[in-house]
Structure formats: C-alpha cells, structure tokens
C-alpha cells in the first residue's frame, strides 16, 4: 500500500554503557553521525556486539527497588533519514513502532515527539506537524531498563533495542479508528456483528463488503442503509467454519471515499463443557507449543520469512496450538495463525514473579498465587 512506508533497514547507531555517558545533543538535525555504526533495524544491540546475552528465569537483572532501576542505565541512540511527500487524500501521518525494549524517546527534525514504554505492543505517534517535504531525520533513544521492566520479567533471553517493524502510516482526516468483528454461529449460518469507531465526531460515507474464501462477494451494504453506523449486523448463510484443520477465512473490505481497509476473519465458536474444550461443538485437544521471539542470528527480530518457516515446521509435526509465551507476538503472526490454522493462547506483556522472593513471607504455592 502507498499509505504505509516501511522504515526498516540500515540505521545509524551508537551504544552507551550508561545514560550519563550520552552528553551530546544527538537529536539535533546538524549532529554528525560519522562515528556512529550502521546497524539493521529491526534488531537488538546484543547482536550488534554491544553487551553480552543474558538469560534469567525468575530474578531481575538489577536490584529490586521498585519503581527504580540502576542510574547507570545502558542505552542506544538511533538516527535514520527518510523521505516524505504530502498526500492530499491522506494528510494525517502516524509513526508506528511495533516493538521496542524497554522504553524510548522520539525526535523528528530535532523536535521532541514523545515517549513510550511497553516492549511487545505497538506505540503510535501522531507526527504530521513535525514533518517537512523531502528529507526528514528520525532520532530515537532506547533505554535498557525502565519502571516497566518490573512488569516485564518474563523467563527469556534479555535483549534490547528496536526489534520489530517501524513504519509511517498515512490516514485521511475522516477515517475508521477501530473495528471489532464478532461472529455468532446460528442455524444454517452465522450472524456477524461489526462494531466501528471513528476519529472525531465525523462519520465518512462508506460501504462494507464481505467475500467468501473463494473471493466471491456474499454481502455488501452502505452505512447509510443501517440504523446505527457504529454497529452493523449481517447474516451469512451456509458459511464455512474456521478450525485449525480447515482455516477458512472471509475477507471484509471497509470502503470509504479516500481509504480502503481490508482484513480477514474466521467464523468459529469456542465453548467448554465438563472440562472439555469444544470448537464449533466438536471436542478438540491441543497439541501445542510455547514460543518466544528468539533466533541465534537476529535475536528478538523475527521476519515474516522466519515466522512462516517456524509455523510450517509446526504444522508438519501436527502442532495445532501456540501459546505466545510470554507477551503479545508481532501483529503479522496473528494473520499467519489465522491463515495456516493455529489455536492461540495470547499472553499480555506482564510478568513480575521476580518480586516473589522479596515480598513473599511464606514460600508455598498458595502464597505465590
């Protein structure tokens, strides 16, 4: 899509053992970068040759004194240049980071844009007013630890840096902000409820079209024809149900004057009866794996090709379920889970059992829970 501009690639980078070693105003547009290294983004600085790898199961990599972390906090300074040209149909511009460990500050053209933390979820910055026609300079400062590190104490190899996709996203002024699709299996078909939210108070005119797994249009309607623009319901007769063995996916197109959003969804129903899990009223057993973002060469940074290779290997060994231990996976992964047929137990980026030894008075399971 011409609305998405990837910023992945070679960036300028410099590592500091302590935040106090960084005294320069490196975010300014005239700051020289000749002494900076060139590194791939996404990536982790342990795989750039900075620091050593560290695996910790239940302890913290620093003294437990929440919310404080060591004053000598390692950090990495990133600098990247990219081209921008205004699109009249999509004038609102957002900068997206899908994964940065642990927290980071952002500047564009020497102007501070914002700060974010939460390593394994997308951080979004509205950057329209900071951009200029032609070349722009993006500067990012990543810290190894922050107070959020107390909540991200998963048993894993500890790595740092910008480890997932970075991109610029262009949107119209009037646009769909979010949507949620809920299918309900009924006799001879499924009822689908689609909830929509929009930027601001405006509601752009538009249509929704649904295609079956073969690409044939099976439902279409404009928003003007519905009583409630924020909630649309429709019925799909004789629909195909999604399972790990039959990963049938329907396509939905959300069409507005200046933007089309395309997504896919499956129709399935999960229930539990007497301790037995049912998918579409059929009992199912999981043959599953726990997976981490981990590669001996790229570390946390996992490309789509690596994802497809791993999931293909799982399917060849009759694996039908994945637990995303212990954080949300890259957004691309969930599209592949849907497409290739995997049941998913999704986890939040929240684990703090390193506090057990400090705050538990009695070391038993009941106290732990």
PDB file of C-alpha atoms in Angstrom, residues 55-349:
ATOM      1  CA  UNK A  55      19.062 -15.420  30.346  1.00  0.00           C
ATOM      2  CA  UNK A  56      17.100 -15.012  33.592  1.00  0.00           C
ATOM      3  CA  UNK A  57      14.192 -17.182  34.721  1.00  0.00           C
ATOM      4  CA  UNK A  58      12.637 -15.580  37.778  1.00  0.00           C
ATOM      5  CA  UNK A  59      15.076 -12.960  39.097  1.00  0.00           C
ATOM      6  CA  UNK A  60      15.521  -9.368  37.955  1.00  0.00           C
ATOM      7  CA  UNK A  61      18.749  -8.281  36.226  1.00  0.00           C
ATOM      8  CA  UNK A  62      19.059  -5.406  38.739  1.00  0.00           C
ATOM      9  CA  UNK A  63      18.419  -4.822  42.488  1.00  0.00           C
ATOM     10  CA  UNK A  64      14.718  -4.985  43.354  1.00  0.00           C
ATOM     11  CA  UNK A  65      13.747  -1.466  44.435  1.00  0.00           C
ATOM     12  CA  UNK A  66      10.535  -0.625  42.556  1.00  0.00           C
ATOM     13  CA  UNK A  67       9.978   1.639  40.737  1.00  0.00           C
ATOM     14  CA  UNK A  68      13.697   2.458  40.496  1.00  0.00           C
ATOM     15  CA  UNK A  69      16.267   0.946  38.127  1.00  0.00           C
ATOM     16  CA  UNK A  70      20.056   1.471  38.189  1.00  0.00           C
ATOM     17  CA  UNK A  71      21.264   5.009  37.485  1.00  0.00           C
ATOM     18  CA  UNK A  72      23.898   3.598  35.120  1.00  0.00           C
ATOM     19  CA  UNK A  73      21.241   2.549  32.636  1.00  0.00           C
ATOM     20  CA  UNK A  74      22.643   1.349  29.265  1.00  0.00           C
ATOM     21  CA  UNK A  75      21.119   2.998  26.204  1.00  0.00           C
ATOM     22  CA  UNK A  76      21.260   3.103  22.425  1.00  0.00           C
ATOM     23  CA  UNK A  77      20.969   6.181  20.179  1.00  0.00           C
ATOM     24  CA  UNK A  78      19.419   5.587  16.741  1.00  0.00           C
ATOM     25  CA  UNK A  79      19.344   8.015  13.790  1.00  0.00           C
ATOM     26  CA  UNK A  80      17.552   7.447  10.475  1.00  0.00           C
ATOM     27  CA  UNK A  81      16.672   9.640   7.476  1.00  0.00           C
ATOM     28  CA  UNK A  82      13.599   9.123   5.306  1.00  0.00           C
ATOM     29  CA  UNK A  83      11.739  10.916   2.518  1.00  0.00           C
ATOM     30  CA  UNK A  84       8.233  12.315   2.914  1.00  0.00           C
ATOM     31  CA  UNK A  85       5.777  13.788   0.423  1.00  0.00           C
ATOM     32  CA  UNK A  86       2.326  15.070   1.375  1.00  0.00           C
ATOM     33  CA  UNK A  87      -0.654  13.032   0.187  1.00  0.00           C
ATOM     34  CA  UNK A  88      -3.778  15.215  -0.044  1.00  0.00           C
ATOM     35  CA  UNK A  89      -6.067  12.194   0.374  1.00  0.00           C
ATOM     36  CA  UNK A  90      -4.204  11.021   3.492  1.00  0.00           C
ATOM     37  CA  UNK A  91      -2.743  14.080   5.251  1.00  0.00           C
ATOM     38  CA  UNK A  92      -2.621  12.621   8.786  1.00  0.00           C
ATOM     39  CA  UNK A  93       0.653  10.791   9.436  1.00  0.00           C
ATOM     40  CA  UNK A  94       1.472   8.340  12.227  1.00  0.00           C
ATOM     41  CA  UNK A  95       4.791   6.806  13.236  1.00  0.00           C
ATOM     42  CA  UNK A  96       4.494   3.186  14.398  1.00  0.00           C
ATOM     43  CA  UNK A  97       6.921   1.088  16.464  1.00  0.00           C
ATOM     44  CA  UNK A  98       5.686  -2.499  16.881  1.00  0.00           C
ATOM     45  CA  UNK A  99       8.281  -3.486  19.492  1.00  0.00           C
ATOM     46  CA  UNK A 100      10.979  -1.630  21.479  1.00  0.00           C
ATOM     47  CA  UNK A 101      12.651  -2.905  24.667  1.00  0.00           C
ATOM     48  CA  UNK A 102      12.300  -1.316  27.183  1.00  0.00           C
ATOM     49  CA  UNK A 103      11.363   2.357  26.705  1.00  0.00           C
ATOM     50  CA  UNK A 104      12.221   5.072  24.201  1.00  0.00           C
ATOM     51  CA  UNK A 105      12.159   8.775  23.339  1.00  0.00           C
ATOM     52  CA  UNK A 106      11.482  10.065  19.802  1.00  0.00           C
ATOM     53  CA  UNK A 107      12.543  13.238  17.971  1.00  0.00           C
ATOM     54  CA  UNK A 108      11.793  14.285  14.368  1.00  0.00           C
ATOM     55  CA  UNK A 109      13.870  17.022  12.755  1.00  0.00           C
ATOM     56  CA  UNK A 110      15.246  17.967  16.164  1.00  0.00           C
ATOM     57  CA  UNK A 111      11.814  18.349  17.799  1.00  0.00           C
ATOM     58  CA  UNK A 112      10.762  16.085  20.668  1.00  0.00           C
ATOM     59  CA  UNK A 113       7.741  13.993  19.629  1.00  0.00           C
ATOM     60  CA  UNK A 114       7.094  11.759  22.616  1.00  0.00           C
ATOM     61  CA  UNK A 115       7.950   8.835  24.887  1.00  0.00           C
ATOM     62  CA  UNK A 116       6.586   5.309  25.169  1.00  0.00           C
ATOM     63  CA  UNK A 117       7.073   2.084  27.071  1.00  0.00           C
ATOM     64  CA  UNK A 118       5.666  -1.473  26.821  1.00  0.00           C
ATOM     65  CA  UNK A 119       8.048  -3.657  24.882  1.00  0.00           C
ATOM     66  CA  UNK A 120       5.809  -6.008  22.929  1.00  0.00           C
ATOM     67  CA  UNK A 121       2.946  -3.791  21.778  1.00  0.00           C
ATOM     68  CA  UNK A 122       2.637  -1.070  19.163  1.00  0.00           C
ATOM     69  CA  UNK A 123       3.496   2.505  20.127  1.00  0.00           C
ATOM     70  CA  UNK A 124       1.938   5.146  17.870  1.00  0.00           C
ATOM     71  CA  UNK A 125       2.899   8.820  17.483  1.00  0.00           C
ATOM     72  CA  UNK A 126       0.915  11.416  15.513  1.00  0.00           C
ATOM     73  CA  UNK A 127       3.730  13.207  13.632  1.00  0.00           C
ATOM     74  CA  UNK A 128       2.018  15.282  10.912  1.00  0.00           C
ATOM     75  CA  UNK A 129       3.092  18.665  12.302  1.00  0.00           C
ATOM     76  CA  UNK A 130       6.746  17.626  12.695  1.00  0.00           C
ATOM     77  CA  UNK A 131       7.298  16.576   9.068  1.00  0.00           C
ATOM     78  CA  UNK A 132       8.571  18.566   6.110  1.00  0.00           C
ATOM     79  CA  UNK A 133       8.598  17.868   2.379  1.00  0.00           C
ATOM     80  CA  UNK A 134      11.637  15.867   1.318  1.00  0.00           C
ATOM     81  CA  UNK A 135      14.182  14.500   3.761  1.00  0.00           C
ATOM     82  CA  UNK A 136      13.333  14.070   7.448  1.00  0.00           C
ATOM     83  CA  UNK A 137      15.522  12.958  10.337  1.00  0.00           C
ATOM     84  CA  UNK A 138      14.198  10.491  12.914  1.00  0.00           C
ATOM     85  CA  UNK A 139      16.103  10.111  16.190  1.00  0.00           C
ATOM     86  CA  UNK A 140      15.326   7.515  18.870  1.00  0.00           C
ATOM     87  CA  UNK A 141      16.875   6.945  22.296  1.00  0.00           C
ATOM     88  CA  UNK A 142      16.234   3.471  23.771  1.00  0.00           C
ATOM     89  CA  UNK A 143      16.945   2.661  27.428  1.00  0.00           C
ATOM     90  CA  UNK A 144      17.679  -0.873  28.574  1.00  0.00           C
ATOM     91  CA  UNK A 145      15.534  -0.571  31.740  1.00  0.00           C
ATOM     92  CA  UNK A 146      12.602   1.482  32.962  1.00  0.00           C
ATOM     93  CA  UNK A 147       9.978   1.121  35.701  1.00  0.00           C
ATOM     94  CA  UNK A 148       8.037  -1.053  33.234  1.00  0.00           C
ATOM     95  CA  UNK A 149      10.867  -3.596  33.430  1.00  0.00           C
ATOM     96  CA  UNK A 150       9.395  -4.677  36.765  1.00  0.00           C
ATOM     97  CA  UNK A 151       6.294  -5.824  34.851  1.00  0.00           C
ATOM     98  CA  UNK A 152       8.271  -7.488  32.028  1.00  0.00           C
ATOM     99  CA  UNK A 153      10.244 -10.067  33.987  1.00  0.00           C
ATOM    100  CA  UNK A 154       9.462 -12.995  31.716  1.00  0.00           C
ATOM    101  CA  UNK A 155      11.741 -16.036  31.696  1.00  0.00           C
ATOM    102  CA  UNK A 156      13.609 -15.292  28.469  1.00  0.00           C
ATOM    103  CA  UNK A 157      16.857 -14.105  26.967  1.00  0.00           C
ATOM    104  CA  UNK A 158      17.088 -10.391  27.802  1.00  0.00           C
ATOM    105  CA  UNK A 159      17.726  -8.232  24.733  1.00  0.00           C
ATOM    106  CA  UNK A 160      17.362  -4.521  23.984  1.00  0.00           C
ATOM    107  CA  UNK A 161      16.591  -2.210  21.083  1.00  0.00           C
ATOM    108  CA  UNK A 162      14.110  -1.649  18.250  1.00  0.00           C
ATOM    109  CA  UNK A 163      13.296  -5.284  17.485  1.00  0.00           C
ATOM    110  CA  UNK A 164      10.072  -5.108  15.445  1.00  0.00           C
ATOM    111  CA  UNK A 165       8.866  -3.211  12.380  1.00  0.00           C
ATOM    112  CA  UNK A 166       8.963   0.587  12.193  1.00  0.00           C
ATOM    113  CA  UNK A 167       6.812   2.381   9.619  1.00  0.00           C
ATOM    114  CA  UNK A 168       4.975   5.568   8.693  1.00  0.00           C
ATOM    115  CA  UNK A 169       1.200   5.253   8.194  1.00  0.00           C
ATOM    116  CA  UNK A 170      -0.862   7.824   6.263  1.00  0.00           C
ATOM    117  CA  UNK A 171      -4.587   8.253   7.031  1.00  0.00           C
ATOM    118  CA  UNK A 172      -7.441  10.530   5.836  1.00  0.00           C
ATOM    119  CA  UNK A 173      -8.814  13.194   8.174  1.00  0.00           C
ATOM    120  CA  UNK A 174     -12.129  11.321   8.351  1.00  0.00           C
ATOM    121  CA  UNK A 175     -11.436   7.647   8.875  1.00  0.00           C
ATOM    122  CA  UNK A 176     -12.269   4.476  10.771  1.00  0.00           C
ATOM    123  CA  UNK A 177     -10.307   4.465  14.010  1.00  0.00           C
ATOM    124  CA  UNK A 178     -11.032   0.872  15.034  1.00  0.00           C
ATOM    125  CA  UNK A 179     -13.348  -2.061  14.350  1.00  0.00           C
ATOM    126  CA  UNK A 180     -14.269  -5.317  16.039  1.00  0.00           C
ATOM    127  CA  UNK A 181     -15.852  -8.335  14.325  1.00  0.00           C
ATOM    128  CA  UNK A 182     -17.891 -10.830  16.371  1.00  0.00           C
ATOM    129  CA  UNK A 183     -19.416 -13.833  14.553  1.00  0.00           C
ATOM    130  CA  UNK A 184     -22.156 -15.896  16.215  1.00  0.00           C
ATOM    131  CA  UNK A 185     -22.960 -19.322  14.792  1.00  0.00           C
ATOM    132  CA  UNK A 186     -26.666 -19.771  14.087  1.00  0.00           C
ATOM    133  CA  UNK A 187     -28.728 -22.476  12.420  1.00  0.00           C
ATOM    134  CA  UNK A 188     -27.715 -22.725   8.731  1.00  0.00           C
ATOM    135  CA  UNK A 189     -25.254 -19.850   9.011  1.00  0.00           C
ATOM    136  CA  UNK A 190     -23.736 -17.138  11.163  1.00  0.00           C
ATOM    137  CA  UNK A 191     -24.750 -13.711  12.387  1.00  0.00           C
ATOM    138  CA  UNK A 192     -21.861 -11.234  12.261  1.00  0.00           C
ATOM    139  CA  UNK A 193     -21.771  -8.091  14.417  1.00  0.00           C
ATOM    140  CA  UNK A 194     -19.271  -5.437  13.367  1.00  0.00           C
ATOM    141  CA  UNK A 195     -18.573  -2.538  15.718  1.00  0.00           C
ATOM    142  CA  UNK A 196     -16.931   0.618  14.327  1.00  0.00           C
ATOM    143  CA  UNK A 197     -15.383   3.714  15.872  1.00  0.00           C
ATOM    144  CA  UNK A 198     -14.157   6.833  14.078  1.00  0.00           C
ATOM    145  CA  UNK A 199     -11.727   9.704  14.513  1.00  0.00           C
ATOM    146  CA  UNK A 200     -13.508  12.736  15.978  1.00  0.00           C
ATOM    147  CA  UNK A 201     -17.249  13.253  15.611  1.00  0.00           C
ATOM    148  CA  UNK A 202     -17.376  12.862  11.826  1.00  0.00           C
ATOM    149  CA  UNK A 203     -18.615   9.745  10.054  1.00  0.00           C
ATOM    150  CA  UNK A 204     -17.351   9.412   6.483  1.00  0.00           C
ATOM    151  CA  UNK A 205     -19.706   7.775   3.998  1.00  0.00           C
ATOM    152  CA  UNK A 206     -18.729   4.243   3.143  1.00  0.00           C
ATOM    153  CA  UNK A 207     -19.596   0.649   2.385  1.00  0.00           C
ATOM    154  CA  UNK A 208     -18.728  -2.739   3.805  1.00  0.00           C
ATOM    155  CA  UNK A 209     -18.270  -5.747   1.537  1.00  0.00           C
ATOM    156  CA  UNK A 210     -17.681  -9.366   2.575  1.00  0.00           C
ATOM    157  CA  UNK A 211     -16.068 -12.015   0.348  1.00  0.00           C
ATOM    158  CA  UNK A 212     -16.143 -15.760   0.932  1.00  0.00           C
ATOM    159  CA  UNK A 213     -12.936 -17.882   0.991  1.00  0.00           C
ATOM    160  CA  UNK A 214     -13.055 -18.145  -2.837  1.00  0.00           C
ATOM    161  CA  UNK A 215     -13.259 -14.371  -3.227  1.00  0.00           C
ATOM    162  CA  UNK A 216     -16.956 -14.219  -4.150  1.00  0.00           C
ATOM    163  CA  UNK A 217     -18.925 -11.281  -2.711  1.00  0.00           C
ATOM    164  CA  UNK A 218     -21.565 -12.605  -0.295  1.00  0.00           C
ATOM    165  CA  UNK A 219     -22.722  -9.379   1.408  1.00  0.00           C
ATOM    166  CA  UNK A 220     -22.481  -5.643   0.754  1.00  0.00           C
ATOM    167  CA  UNK A 221     -24.132  -2.590   2.253  1.00  0.00           C
ATOM    168  CA  UNK A 222     -23.534   1.141   2.698  1.00  0.00           C
ATOM    169  CA  UNK A 223     -23.536   2.688   6.144  1.00  0.00           C
ATOM    170  CA  UNK A 224     -26.424   4.957   5.184  1.00  0.00           C
ATOM    171  CA  UNK A 225     -28.653   1.898   4.894  1.00  0.00           C
ATOM    172  CA  UNK A 226     -28.078   0.906   8.532  1.00  0.00           C
ATOM    173  CA  UNK A 227     -29.877   2.284  11.560  1.00  0.00           C
ATOM    174  CA  UNK A 228     -26.684   2.540  13.611  1.00  0.00           C
ATOM    175  CA  UNK A 229     -23.463   3.465  11.841  1.00  0.00           C
ATOM    176  CA  UNK A 230     -21.344   2.293  14.789  1.00  0.00           C
ATOM    177  CA  UNK A 231     -22.773  -1.238  14.778  1.00  0.00           C
ATOM    178  CA  UNK A 232     -23.618  -3.250  11.676  1.00  0.00           C
ATOM    179  CA  UNK A 233     -25.136  -6.735  11.664  1.00  0.00           C
ATOM    180  CA  UNK A 234     -25.440  -9.141   8.758  1.00  0.00           C
ATOM    181  CA  UNK A 235     -26.164 -12.826   8.199  1.00  0.00           C
ATOM    182  CA  UNK A 236     -24.042 -15.298   6.208  1.00  0.00           C
ATOM    183  CA  UNK A 237     -25.934 -18.390   5.092  1.00  0.00           C
ATOM    184  CA  UNK A 238     -24.292 -21.819   4.833  1.00  0.00           C
ATOM    185  CA  UNK A 239     -20.960 -20.305   5.872  1.00  0.00           C
ATOM    186  CA  UNK A 240     -17.748 -22.278   6.290  1.00  0.00           C
ATOM    187  CA  UNK A 241     -16.468 -22.602   9.836  1.00  0.00           C
ATOM    188  CA  UNK A 242     -12.864 -21.979  10.870  1.00  0.00           C
ATOM    189  CA  UNK A 243     -10.824 -24.702  12.597  1.00  0.00           C
ATOM    190  CA  UNK A 244      -7.107 -25.478  12.724  1.00  0.00           C
ATOM    191  CA  UNK A 245      -7.720 -28.210  10.116  1.00  0.00           C
ATOM    192  CA  UNK A 246      -9.973 -26.059   7.905  1.00  0.00           C
ATOM    193  CA  UNK A 247      -8.735 -22.466   8.290  1.00  0.00           C
ATOM    194  CA  UNK A 248     -11.411 -20.895   6.077  1.00  0.00           C
ATOM    195  CA  UNK A 249     -11.220 -17.101   6.135  1.00  0.00           C
ATOM    196  CA  UNK A 250     -13.701 -14.492   4.944  1.00  0.00           C
ATOM    197  CA  UNK A 251     -12.484 -11.119   3.694  1.00  0.00           C
ATOM    198  CA  UNK A 252     -14.014  -7.833   4.811  1.00  0.00           C
ATOM    199  CA  UNK A 253     -13.482  -4.567   2.918  1.00  0.00           C
ATOM    200  CA  UNK A 254     -14.254  -1.308   4.740  1.00  0.00           C
ATOM    201  CA  UNK A 255     -14.567   1.224   1.931  1.00  0.00           C
ATOM    202  CA  UNK A 256     -14.586   4.994   2.429  1.00  0.00           C
ATOM    203  CA  UNK A 257     -14.047   7.702  -0.155  1.00  0.00           C
ATOM    204  CA  UNK A 258     -10.321   8.056   0.495  1.00  0.00           C
ATOM    205  CA  UNK A 259      -9.366   4.746   2.106  1.00  0.00           C
ATOM    206  CA  UNK A 260      -9.991   1.013   1.900  1.00  0.00           C
ATOM    207  CA  UNK A 261      -9.219  -1.265   4.839  1.00  0.00           C
ATOM    208  CA  UNK A 262      -9.043  -4.983   4.056  1.00  0.00           C
ATOM    209  CA  UNK A 263      -8.939  -7.706   6.700  1.00  0.00           C
ATOM    210  CA  UNK A 264      -9.850 -11.367   7.123  1.00  0.00           C
ATOM    211  CA  UNK A 265     -11.835 -13.170   9.789  1.00  0.00           C
ATOM    212  CA  UNK A 266     -12.868 -16.700  10.608  1.00  0.00           C
ATOM    213  CA  UNK A 267     -16.211 -17.918  11.920  1.00  0.00           C
ATOM    214  CA  UNK A 268     -15.799 -20.169  14.947  1.00  0.00           C
ATOM    215  CA  UNK A 269     -17.319 -20.758  18.369  1.00  0.00           C
ATOM    216  CA  UNK A 270     -15.392 -21.761  21.491  1.00  0.00           C
ATOM    217  CA  UNK A 271     -17.113 -23.392  24.474  1.00  0.00           C
ATOM    218  CA  UNK A 272     -16.238 -25.553  27.477  1.00  0.00           C
ATOM    219  CA  UNK A 273     -18.467 -28.300  28.877  1.00  0.00           C
ATOM    220  CA  UNK A 274     -17.493 -30.511  31.813  1.00  0.00           C
ATOM    221  CA  UNK A 275     -13.831 -29.623  31.399  1.00  0.00           C
ATOM    222  CA  UNK A 276     -13.819 -30.427  27.666  1.00  0.00           C
ATOM    223  CA  UNK A 277     -12.967 -27.751  25.076  1.00  0.00           C
ATOM    224  CA  UNK A 278     -15.250 -27.554  22.042  1.00  0.00           C
ATOM    225  CA  UNK A 279     -14.608 -25.747  18.750  1.00  0.00           C
ATOM    226  CA  UNK A 280     -17.828 -25.405  16.746  1.00  0.00           C
ATOM    227  CA  UNK A 281     -19.426 -28.014  19.059  1.00  0.00           C
ATOM    228  CA  UNK A 282     -16.658 -30.556  18.293  1.00  0.00           C
ATOM    229  CA  UNK A 283     -14.304 -31.647  21.111  1.00  0.00           C
ATOM    230  CA  UNK A 284     -10.717 -30.617  20.418  1.00  0.00           C
ATOM    231  CA  UNK A 285      -7.376 -31.431  22.049  1.00  0.00           C
ATOM    232  CA  UNK A 286      -4.417 -29.072  21.816  1.00  0.00           C
ATOM    233  CA  UNK A 287      -1.070 -30.364  20.629  1.00  0.00           C
ATOM    234  CA  UNK A 288       0.693 -27.117  21.310  1.00  0.00           C
ATOM    235  CA  UNK A 289       3.975 -25.310  21.850  1.00  0.00           C
ATOM    236  CA  UNK A 290       5.191 -22.288  23.774  1.00  0.00           C
ATOM    237  CA  UNK A 291       7.169 -19.927  21.557  1.00  0.00           C
ATOM    238  CA  UNK A 292       9.492 -16.986  22.146  1.00  0.00           C
ATOM    239  CA  UNK A 293      10.811 -14.362  19.735  1.00  0.00           C
ATOM    240  CA  UNK A 294      14.268 -15.919  19.560  1.00  0.00           C
ATOM    241  CA  UNK A 295      16.770 -16.538  16.768  1.00  0.00           C
ATOM    242  CA  UNK A 296      20.526 -17.214  17.118  1.00  0.00           C
ATOM    243  CA  UNK A 297      21.352 -14.583  14.479  1.00  0.00           C
ATOM    244  CA  UNK A 298      18.594 -11.958  14.730  1.00  0.00           C
ATOM    245  CA  UNK A 299      17.552 -12.324  18.394  1.00  0.00           C
ATOM    246  CA  UNK A 300      14.107 -10.850  19.083  1.00  0.00           C
ATOM    247  CA  UNK A 301      13.794  -9.585  15.493  1.00  0.00           C
ATOM    248  CA  UNK A 302      11.752 -12.176  13.570  1.00  0.00           C
ATOM    249  CA  UNK A 303      10.946 -11.593   9.881  1.00  0.00           C
ATOM    250  CA  UNK A 304       7.853 -12.857   8.094  1.00  0.00           C
ATOM    251  CA  UNK A 305      10.007 -15.474   6.359  1.00  0.00           C
ATOM    252  CA  UNK A 306      11.201 -16.757   9.743  1.00  0.00           C
ATOM    253  CA  UNK A 307       7.607 -16.827  11.017  1.00  0.00           C
ATOM    254  CA  UNK A 308       6.397 -18.826   8.015  1.00  0.00           C
ATOM    255  CA  UNK A 309       9.305 -21.276   8.311  1.00  0.00           C
ATOM    256  CA  UNK A 310       8.606 -21.962  12.006  1.00  0.00           C
ATOM    257  CA  UNK A 311       4.841 -22.326  11.571  1.00  0.00           C
ATOM    258  CA  UNK A 312       5.302 -24.635   8.573  1.00  0.00           C
ATOM    259  CA  UNK A 313       7.598 -26.804  10.705  1.00  0.00           C
ATOM    260  CA  UNK A 314       4.970 -26.882  13.461  1.00  0.00           C
ATOM    261  CA  UNK A 315       2.208 -27.948  11.050  1.00  0.00           C
ATOM    262  CA  UNK A 316       4.444 -30.703   9.670  1.00  0.00           C
ATOM    263  CA  UNK A 317       4.668 -32.074  13.228  1.00  0.00           C
ATOM    264  CA  UNK A 318       0.901 -31.875  13.870  1.00  0.00           C
ATOM    265  CA  UNK A 319       1.130 -28.870  16.192  1.00  0.00           C
ATOM    266  CA  UNK A 320      -2.240 -27.095  16.232  1.00  0.00           C
ATOM    267  CA  UNK A 321      -1.869 -24.573  19.076  1.00  0.00           C
ATOM    268  CA  UNK A 322       0.537 -21.833  20.146  1.00  0.00           C
ATOM    269  CA  UNK A 323       0.929 -20.080  23.485  1.00  0.00           C
ATOM    270  CA  UNK A 324       2.603 -16.707  22.947  1.00  0.00           C
ATOM    271  CA  UNK A 325       4.850 -17.024  25.970  1.00  0.00           C
ATOM    272  CA  UNK A 326       5.062 -14.529  27.496  1.00  0.00           C
ATOM    273  CA  UNK A 327       3.859 -11.454  25.608  1.00  0.00           C
ATOM    274  CA  UNK A 328       1.885 -10.436  22.510  1.00  0.00           C
ATOM    275  CA  UNK A 329       3.500 -11.569  19.280  1.00  0.00           C
ATOM    276  CA  UNK A 330       4.148  -9.401  16.233  1.00  0.00           C
ATOM    277  CA  UNK A 331       0.849  -8.374  14.552  1.00  0.00           C
ATOM    278  CA  UNK A 332       1.865 -10.329  11.428  1.00  0.00           C
ATOM    279  CA  UNK A 333       1.915 -13.544  13.431  1.00  0.00           C
ATOM    280  CA  UNK A 334      -1.826 -13.446  14.126  1.00  0.00           C
ATOM    281  CA  UNK A 335      -2.661 -13.187  10.423  1.00  0.00           C
ATOM    282  CA  UNK A 336      -0.480 -16.263   9.830  1.00  0.00           C
ATOM    283  CA  UNK A 337      -2.080 -18.122  12.759  1.00  0.00           C
ATOM    284  CA  UNK A 338      -5.471 -17.491  11.133  1.00  0.00           C
ATOM    285  CA  UNK A 339      -4.284 -18.408   7.645  1.00  0.00           C
ATOM    286  CA  UNK A 340      -2.301 -21.558   8.490  1.00  0.00           C
ATOM    287  CA  UNK A 341      -4.644 -22.851  11.202  1.00  0.00           C
ATOM    288  CA  UNK A 342      -3.487 -22.460  14.819  1.00  0.00           C
ATOM    289  CA  UNK A 343      -5.419 -22.073  18.051  1.00  0.00           C
ATOM    290  CA  UNK A 344      -3.779 -19.264  20.030  1.00  0.00           C
ATOM    291  CA  UNK A 345      -3.480 -18.588  23.745  1.00  0.00           C
ATOM    292  CA  UNK A 346      -2.373 -14.953  23.738  1.00  0.00           C
ATOM    293  CA  UNK A 347      -0.473 -13.524  26.702  1.00  0.00           C
ATOM    294  CA  UNK A 348      -0.084  -9.954  27.936  1.00  0.00           C
ATOM    295  CA  UNK A 349       3.341  -8.336  28.355  1.00  0.00           C
TER     296      UNK A 349
END
